[in-house]
């Protein structure tokens, strides 16, 4: 794993940050959809 970290750190960081941001964006949407399920256009 150290070899990957030294050869393509940019790729790993981009994937890690992208995944982290995706989770941060998905969680509030899911919570909002669960709290107010009367509006189906929240996630659209």
PDB file of C-alpha atoms in Angstrom:
ATOM      1  CA  UNK A   1       0.000   0.000   0.000  1.00  0.00           C
ATOM      2  CA  UNK A   2       2.888   2.479   0.604  1.00  0.00           C
ATOM      3  CA  UNK A   3       3.881   2.144  -3.058  1.00  0.00           C
ATOM      4  CA  UNK A   4       0.424   3.222  -4.199  1.00  0.00           C
ATOM      5  CA  UNK A   5       0.483   6.131  -1.779  1.00  0.00           C
ATOM      6  CA  UNK A   6       3.779   7.359  -3.234  1.00  0.00           C
ATOM      7  CA  UNK A   7       3.036   6.705  -6.900  1.00  0.00           C
ATOM      8  CA  UNK A   8      -0.507   8.095  -7.255  1.00  0.00           C
ATOM      9  CA  UNK A   9      -1.344  10.131  -4.127  1.00  0.00           C
ATOM     10  CA  UNK A  10      -3.456  12.553  -6.142  1.00  0.00           C
ATOM     11  CA  UNK A  11      -5.774   9.810  -7.396  1.00  0.00           C
ATOM     12  CA  UNK A  12      -6.233   8.350  -3.909  1.00  0.00           C
ATOM     13  CA  UNK A  13      -6.871  11.772  -2.368  1.00  0.00           C
ATOM     14  CA  UNK A  14      -9.383  12.695  -5.094  1.00  0.00           C
ATOM     15  CA  UNK A  15     -11.292   9.435  -4.622  1.00  0.00           C
ATOM     16  CA  UNK A  16     -11.218   9.769  -0.825  1.00  0.00           C
ATOM     17  CA  UNK A  17     -12.357  13.389  -0.809  1.00  0.00           C
ATOM     18  CA  UNK A  18     -15.009  12.687  -3.447  1.00  0.00           C
ATOM     19  CA  UNK A  19     -16.394   9.787  -1.420  1.00  0.00           C
ATOM     20  CA  UNK A  20     -16.340  11.847   1.769  1.00  0.00           C
ATOM     21  CA  UNK A  21     -18.150  14.774   0.146  1.00  0.00           C
ATOM     22  CA  UNK A  22     -20.664  12.413  -1.435  1.00  0.00           C
ATOM     23  CA  UNK A  23     -21.510  10.987   1.992  1.00  0.00           C
ATOM     24  CA  UNK A  24     -21.834  14.486   3.464  1.00  0.00           C
ATOM     25  CA  UNK A  25     -24.215  15.464   0.661  1.00  0.00           C
ATOM     26  CA  UNK A  26     -26.251  12.243   0.713  1.00  0.00           C
ATOM     27  CA  UNK A  27     -26.895  12.115   4.471  1.00  0.00           C
ATOM     28  CA  UNK A  28     -28.731  15.479   4.715  1.00  0.00           C
ATOM     29  CA  UNK A  29     -30.808  14.634   1.635  1.00  0.00           C
ATOM     30  CA  UNK A  30     -31.846  11.292   3.103  1.00  0.00           C
ATOM     31  CA  UNK A  31     -32.638  12.881   6.458  1.00  0.00           C
ATOM     32  CA  UNK A  32     -34.686  15.625   4.807  1.00  0.00           C
ATOM     33  CA  UNK A  33     -36.510  13.047   2.706  1.00  0.00           C
ATOM     34  CA  UNK A  34     -37.284  10.982   5.799  1.00  0.00           C
ATOM     35  CA  UNK A  35     -38.462  13.980   7.819  1.00  0.00           C
ATOM     36  CA  UNK A  36     -40.698  15.400   5.110  1.00  0.00           C
ATOM     37  CA  UNK A  37     -41.672  12.462   2.905  1.00  0.00           C
ATOM     38  CA  UNK A  38     -44.716  14.397   1.695  1.00  0.00           C
ATOM     39  CA  UNK A  39     -42.571  16.235  -0.874  1.00  0.00           C
ATOM     40  CA  UNK A  40     -41.156  13.779  -3.450  1.00  0.00           C
ATOM     41  CA  UNK A  41     -39.211  16.533  -5.257  1.00  0.00           C
ATOM     42  CA  UNK A  42     -36.544  16.972  -2.560  1.00  0.00           C
ATOM     43  CA  UNK A  43     -34.052  14.556  -4.096  1.00  0.00           C
ATOM     44  CA  UNK A  44     -34.846  15.435  -7.702  1.00  0.00           C
TER      45      UNK A  44
END
